Backbone as CSV, one residue per row, in Angstrom:
resi,resn,N_x,N_y,N_z,CA_x,CA_y,CA_z,C_x,C_y,C_z
1,MET,-103.589,5.206,-2.277,-103.322,6.064,-1.075,-104.266,6.317,-0.357
2,VAL,-104.792,5.321,0.316,-105.638,5.313,1.126,-105.259,4.473,2.504
3,SER,-105.902,5.117,4.035,-105.860,4.084,5.019,-106.913,3.097,4.981
4,TYR,-107.595,2.522,5.760,-108.551,1.693,5.702,-108.601,0.967,7.045
5,TYR,-109.467,0.291,7.660,-110.071,-0.592,8.411,-110.431,-1.951,7.717
6,TYR,-109.602,-2.930,8.401,-109.602,-4.606,7.879,-109.740,-5.129,9.282
7,GLU,-110.549,-6.155,9.250,-110.734,-6.688,10.219,-111.226,-6.117,11.458
8,GLY,-111.820,-4.886,11.218,-111.447,-4.058,12.772,-110.344,-3.567,13.316
9,GLU,-109.270,-3.565,12.458,-107.898,-3.201,12.609,-107.655,-1.872,11.970
10,ARG,-107.691,-0.374,12.229,-107.098,0.216,11.929,-105.976,0.355,10.771
11,ARG,-105.398,0.212,9.530,-104.363,0.247,8.961,-104.118,1.702,7.861
12,ILE,-102.605,1.930,8.084,-102.227,3.126,7.654,-101.384,2.442,6.140
13,ASN,-102.091,2.943,5.200,-101.335,2.666,3.719,-99.894,3.537,3.232
14,ARG,-99.138,3.067,2.986,-97.995,4.361,2.770,-97.066,3.950,1.673
15,GLY,-98.107,3.565,0.446,-98.109,3.380,-0.581,-98.087,1.716,-1.099
16,GLY,-97.959,1.236,-0.237,-98.434,-0.418,-0.554,-99.709,-1.025,-1.466
17,ALA,-100.002,-1.764,-1.488,-101.051,-2.375,-2.149,-102.504,-1.996,-1.677
18,GLY,-102.424,-2.196,-0.148,-103.331,-1.937,0.272,-104.616,-2.666,0.046
19,VAL,-105.609,-1.788,0.101,-107.274,-2.429,-0.280,-107.097,-3.199,-1.492
20,GLN,-106.227,-2.975,-2.473,-106.705,-3.413,-3.891,-105.796,-4.889,-3.879
21,ALA,-104.958,-5.117,-2.358,-104.675,-6.787,-2.929,-105.740,-7.211,-2.340
22,ILE,-106.408,-7.154,-1.294,-107.556,-7.381,-0.372,-108.951,-7.942,-1.003
23,ILE,-109.049,-6.791,-2.133,-110.267,-6.813,-3.092,-109.932,-7.675,-4.555
24,ILE,-108.779,-7.797,-4.889,-108.621,-7.981,-6.245,-108.462,-10.126,-6.292
25,PRO,-109.407,-10.727,-6.797,-109.065,-11.886,-6.824,-107.636,-12.487,-7.176
26,ASN,-106.991,-12.157,-7.860,-105.824,-12.726,-8.200,-104.739,-12.450,-7.145
27,THR,-104.773,-11.801,-6.421,-103.675,-11.784,-5.474,-103.732,-12.569,-4.089
28,SER,-102.190,-12.987,-3.426,-102.332,-13.922,-2.363,-103.279,-13.059,-1.181
29,PHE,-103.489,-12.566,-1.083,-104.231,-11.395,-0.096,-105.837,-11.469,-0.163
30,PHE,-106.180,-11.974,-1.244,-107.495,-11.847,-1.520,-108.539,-12.442,-0.181
31,ASP,-109.315,-11.665,0.207,-110.658,-11.891,0.952,-112.045,-11.976,0.905
32,PRO,-112.214,-13.382,0.195,-113.764,-13.067,-0.438,-115.161,-12.613,0.381
33,SER,-114.630,-12.866,2.158,-115.550,-12.315,2.854,-115.843,-10.661,2.670
34,PHE,-115.387,-10.139,1.991,-115.283,-8.536,2.172,-115.891,-7.980,0.577
35,THR,-117.087,-7.670,0.306,-118.036,-7.625,-0.362,-118.616,-6.204,-0.785
36,GLU,-117.577,-5.094,0.009,-118.194,-3.506,-0.101,-116.657,-3.195,0.244
37,VAL,-116.683,-1.827,-0.586,-115.433,-0.526,-0.089,-116.316,0.252,-0.086
38,ILE,-116.051,1.231,0.734,-116.858,2.341,1.136,-115.576,3.522,1.024
39,ILE,-115.892,4.303,0.770,-114.543,5.491,0.669,-115.258,6.650,1.324
40,PHE,-114.829,7.493,2.832,-115.298,8.009,3.410,-114.308,9.258,3.536
41,MET,-114.774,10.317,3.983,-113.883,11.685,4.052,-112.427,11.712,4.950
42,THR,-112.834,10.609,5.981,-112.041,11.006,7.137,-112.048,9.208,8.046
43,ALA,-111.446,9.275,8.791,-111.020,8.002,9.694,-112.025,7.826,10.677
44,GLU,-112.426,9.173,11.108,-113.928,8.917,12.007,-115.084,8.771,11.119
45,GLU,-115.481,8.924,10.286,-116.577,8.487,9.467,-116.367,7.037,9.125
46,ALA,-115.299,6.803,8.850,-114.892,5.390,8.313,-115.085,3.977,9.457
47,GLU,-114.903,4.706,10.861,-114.806,3.577,12.115,-116.317,3.106,12.347
48,GLY,-116.094,1.967,12.774,-117.363,1.185,13.244,-118.660,0.842,11.945
49,HIS,-117.758,0.117,11.046,-119.126,-0.411,10.151,-119.133,-2.344,9.790
50,ALA,-119.606,-2.517,9.093,-119.862,-3.864,9.071,-118.977,-4.916,8.685
51,PRO,-118.403,-5.923,9.315,-117.256,-6.800,8.903,-117.318,-7.133,7.613
52,HIS,-118.436,-7.004,6.584,-117.902,-7.440,5.250,-117.228,-5.937,4.543
53,ILE,-117.402,-5.095,5.130,-117.283,-3.461,4.422,-115.654,-3.369,4.761
54,ILE,-114.904,-2.748,3.776,-113.319,-2.148,3.910,-114.012,-0.862,3.849
55,ALA,-113.801,-0.029,5.048,-114.195,1.386,5.305,-112.731,1.768,4.886
56,ALA,-112.360,2.971,3.726,-111.231,3.606,3.560,-111.519,4.862,3.846
57,TRP,-110.286,5.590,3.530,-110.615,6.941,3.647,-109.015,7.688,2.911
58,PRO,-108.956,8.665,2.295,-107.615,9.135,1.968,-106.799,9.627,2.805
59,ASN,-105.592,10.101,2.847,-104.587,10.396,3.426,-104.686,11.504,3.095
60,PRO,-105.026,12.524,4.272,-105.067,14.310,4.107,-103.778,14.740,3.767
61,ASN,-102.633,14.058,4.033,-101.095,14.436,3.843,-100.566,14.385,2.476
62,MET,-101.495,13.751,1.564,-101.450,13.290,0.307,-101.796,14.369,-0.267
63,PHE,-103.172,14.880,-0.029,-103.956,15.913,-1.118,-103.566,16.838,-1.676
64,PRO,-102.940,18.064,-0.898,-102.448,18.985,-1.628,-101.135,18.704,-2.870
65,SER,-100.197,17.684,-2.759,-99.440,17.308,-3.985,-100.177,16.708,-5.135
66,LEU,-101.068,15.770,-4.443,-101.751,14.871,-5.335,-102.663,15.479,-6.226
67,ILE,-103.260,16.725,-5.652,-104.215,17.384,-6.728,-103.468,18.577,-7.730
68,GLU,-102.348,18.518,-6.837,-101.141,19.660,-7.884,-100.717,18.491,-8.940
69,GLY,-100.371,17.076,-8.419,-100.027,16.412,-9.699,-101.255,16.427,-10.824
70,TYR,-102.066,15.949,-10.313,-103.301,16.135,-11.323,-103.601,17.080,-11.919
71,HIS,-103.576,18.374,-11.572,-103.595,19.633,-12.308,-102.446,19.608,-13.566
72,TRP,-101.122,19.208,-13.083,-99.894,19.567,-13.728,-99.904,18.589,-14.877
73,ALA,-100.530,17.446,-14.770,-100.754,16.324,-15.805,-101.925,16.745,-16.719
74,LEU,-103.279,17.288,-16.488,-103.943,18.143,-17.402,-103.338,19.442,-18.052
75,ALA,-102.606,19.821,-17.710,-102.119,21.048,-18.123,-101.149,20.894,-19.280
76,ARG,-100.918,19.453,-18.929,-99.148,19.798,-20.201,-99.790,19.426,-21.488
77,THR,-98.867,20.203,-22.033,-98.624,20.794,-23.537,-97.462,20.154,-24.428
78,GLY,-96.515,19.624,-23.556,-95.137,19.496,-24.317,-95.536,17.685,-24.487
79,PRO,-94.547,17.330,-25.681,-94.245,16.033,-25.633,-94.612,15.106,-24.510
80,PHE,-94.781,14.152,-24.797,-94.875,12.811,-23.802,-94.881,11.323,-24.292
81,GLU,-94.636,10.470,-23.429,-94.438,9.338,-24.131,-95.851,8.544,-23.710
82,ARG,-96.304,7.838,-24.488,-97.659,7.638,-24.677,-97.787,6.065,-23.833
83,GLY,-98.592,6.142,-22.616,-98.500,5.133,-21.631,-99.439,3.884,-21.916
84,ARG,-99.682,3.422,-20.810,-100.504,2.149,-21.484,-101.708,2.053,-20.561
85,GLY,-102.495,2.978,-20.444,-103.711,3.619,-19.533,-104.875,3.094,-20.524
86,PHE,-105.730,3.089,-19.694,-106.925,2.373,-20.793,-107.704,3.462,-21.801
87,ASN,-107.255,4.883,-21.619,-107.585,5.888,-22.385,-106.858,6.369,-23.335
88,THR,-106.869,6.935,-24.126,-105.918,8.120,-25.095,-105.322,8.932,-24.545
89,ARG,-104.175,9.423,-24.328,-104.106,10.750,-23.554,-104.540,11.698,-23.924
90,GLU,-105.650,11.849,-25.444,-105.771,13.033,-25.682,-107.447,13.053,-24.783
91,ASP,-107.720,11.813,-24.207,-109.102,11.867,-23.237,-108.708,12.793,-22.071
92,ALA,-107.487,13.142,-21.653,-107.440,13.785,-20.159,-107.304,15.088,-20.004
93,THR,-108.539,15.464,-20.293,-108.937,17.274,-20.988,-109.954,17.677,-19.596
94,TRP,-110.054,18.940,-19.078,-110.999,19.028,-18.227,-112.083,19.181,-18.818
95,GLU,-112.317,19.036,-20.267,-113.627,19.156,-21.245,-114.002,17.965,-21.243
96,ARG,-113.207,16.909,-21.124,-113.604,15.441,-21.468,-114.206,15.010,-19.846
97,LEU,-113.424,15.528,-19.118,-113.733,15.497,-17.061,-115.340,15.518,-16.614
98,TYR,-115.494,16.912,-17.412,-116.435,17.686,-17.166,-117.781,16.860,-18.169
99,GLU,-117.419,16.973,-19.194,-118.278,16.057,-20.328,-118.731,14.745,-20.017
100,ARG,-118.288,13.733,-19.000,-118.046,12.198,-18.943,-118.935,12.503,-17.110
101,PHE,-118.234,12.972,-16.407,-118.623,13.062,-14.770,-118.925,14.322,-14.024
102,GLY,-118.446,15.662,-14.791,-119.323,16.809,-14.361,-118.280,17.829,-13.260
103,VAL,-116.992,16.762,-13.392,-116.147,17.244,-12.378,-115.423,18.704,-13.074
104,ASN,-115.503,19.649,-12.593,-114.572,21.056,-13.008,-113.283,21.534,-12.030
105,TYR,-112.457,22.058,-12.769,-111.715,23.081,-12.129,-111.875,23.713,-11.092
106,PRO,-111.167,23.819,-9.924,-109.992,22.926,-9.124,-110.444,22.028,-8.985
107,LEU,-109.857,20.637,-9.341,-110.311,19.406,-8.212,-110.326,19.477,-6.691
108,THR,-111.044,18.665,-5.969,-110.771,19.046,-4.110,-110.644,17.706,-3.672
109,LYS,-110.399,17.498,-2.782,-110.466,16.509,-2.123,-111.864,15.840,-2.011
110,GLU,-112.952,16.475,-2.235,-114.456,15.704,-2.140,-114.576,15.009,-3.704
111,ASP,-113.837,15.583,-4.784,-113.599,14.911,-6.183,-113.230,13.402,-5.872
112,PHE,-112.352,13.414,-4.897,-111.295,12.194,-4.969,-112.050,10.735,-3.941
113,VAL,-113.268,11.841,-3.230,-113.978,10.724,-2.709,-115.284,10.276,-3.368
114,HIS,-115.653,11.325,-3.379,-117.183,11.158,-3.930,-117.487,11.132,-5.503
115,ASN,-116.157,11.723,-6.224,-116.137,11.041,-7.967,-114.984,10.298,-7.873
116,TRP,-114.994,9.231,-7.560,-113.765,8.462,-7.478,-113.565,7.687,-8.751
117,GLU,-114.767,7.444,-9.259,-114.890,6.857,-10.832,-114.240,7.883,-11.649
118,ALA,-114.339,9.162,-11.601,-113.872,10.116,-12.746,-112.518,10.114,-12.493
119,MET,-111.956,10.054,-10.845,-110.396,10.123,-10.798,-109.751,9.209,-11.286
120,ASP,-110.471,7.996,-10.942,-109.860,6.382,-11.153,-109.804,6.682,-13.037
121,TRP,-110.925,7.070,-13.563,-110.827,7.064,-14.984,-109.740,8.205,-15.296
122,LEU,-109.537,9.383,-14.973,-108.143,10.347,-15.230,-107.163,9.728,-14.953
123,TRP,-106.912,8.680,-14.019,-105.475,8.391,-13.385,-104.942,7.367,-14.689
124,TRP,-106.191,6.641,-14.986,-105.781,5.883,-15.652,-105.556,6.215,-17.295
125,SER,-105.977,7.545,-17.346,-106.083,8.647,-18.866,-104.340,8.763,-19.067
126,PHE,-103.717,9.230,-17.689,-102.276,9.547,-17.691,-101.345,8.957,-18.426
127,THR,-100.373,8.890,-18.576,-99.225,8.315,-18.969,-98.558,7.397,-17.969
128,ASN,-97.715,6.400,-18.117,-97.467,5.826,-16.858,-96.456,6.959,-16.082
129,ASN,-95.570,7.523,-16.733,-94.549,8.379,-16.459,-95.676,9.257,-15.614
130,GLU,-96.538,10.284,-15.891,-97.401,10.907,-15.264,-97.618,10.523,-13.969
131,ARG,-98.194,9.462,-14.290,-98.465,8.742,-13.190,-97.819,8.175,-11.509
132,GLN,-96.494,7.944,-11.976,-95.432,7.742,-11.544,-94.921,8.960,-10.827
133,ILE,-94.684,10.089,-11.491,-94.501,11.496,-10.640,-95.479,11.825,-9.828
134,ILE,-96.930,11.645,-10.157,-98.145,12.015,-9.435,-97.949,11.276,-8.206
135,TYR,-97.569,10.219,-8.596,-97.594,8.696,-7.016,-96.446,9.480,-6.192
136,ARG,-95.496,9.540,-6.627,-94.138,10.063,-5.485,-94.641,11.076,-5.194
137,ALA,-95.494,12.301,-5.761,-95.508,13.550,-5.291,-96.284,13.526,-4.002
138,GLY,-97.348,12.394,-4.227,-98.317,12.389,-3.065,-97.828,11.876,-1.795
139,ARG,-96.837,10.504,-2.318,-95.716,10.390,-1.049,-95.189,10.883,-0.644
140,ASN,-94.523,11.904,-1.232,-93.395,12.546,-0.567,-93.661,13.861,-0.375
141,GLY,-94.935,14.511,-0.386,-95.835,15.703,-0.224,-95.257,16.773,-0.880
142,TYR,-94.985,16.994,-2.215,-94.652,17.741,-3.021,-94.345,17.234,-4.420
143,LEU,-94.700,18.502,-5.158,-94.279,17.779,-6.527,-93.107,18.778,-7.005
144,PRO,-91.620,17.966,-7.114,-90.574,18.841,-7.187,-90.578,19.950,-8.640
145,GLN,-89.653,21.418,-8.253,-90.162,22.121,-9.456,-89.528,21.540,-10.978
146,HIS,-88.705,20.671,-10.655,-87.621,20.308,-11.836,-88.902,19.657,-12.889
147,VAL,-90.028,18.765,-12.362,-91.177,18.103,-13.135,-91.466,18.906,-13.732
148,PHE,-91.668,20.191,-13.555,-92.891,21.563,-14.367,-92.301,21.488,-15.539
149,GLU,-90.603,21.573,-15.169,-89.433,22.241,-16.325,-89.154,20.761,-17.310
150,ARG,-88.843,19.540,-16.700,-88.491,18.661,-17.709,-90.006,18.024,-18.017
151,TYR,-90.848,18.091,-17.857,-92.206,17.823,-18.526,-92.988,18.482,-18.210
152,PRO,-93.093,19.898,-19.804,-93.838,20.936,-19.541,-95.342,20.456,-19.887
């Protein structure tokens, strides 16, 4: 869910593979000339970097619902189906997030940029269903009310 500069051209990622396709070796879009990805807060900060760098920044329109989705998933107490995440669902708690990464409630845009390792770890701690709901919320700009009722 980031936009980025690629070969000097600004690209707006609207939910496709984007940066991941360029940096993962087993994709058809892999480009070995890029040796670094740097995440910035804004497009202005990302502009004008060396050609070997993919300069990326978060889509600011996605943040309110993305943060709401992360908070919803962390607060869930109802039953859930275990996902294929790298961690067990029990890992996705505020206590573990603080213990491992020093990240506190509430999450902020800065956490997603400066503590991206924590956000990535947390993302993969969520179940597949939770990730899909959060992803859709980020793309659509809101977390539908029925999500809170159906998945407490």
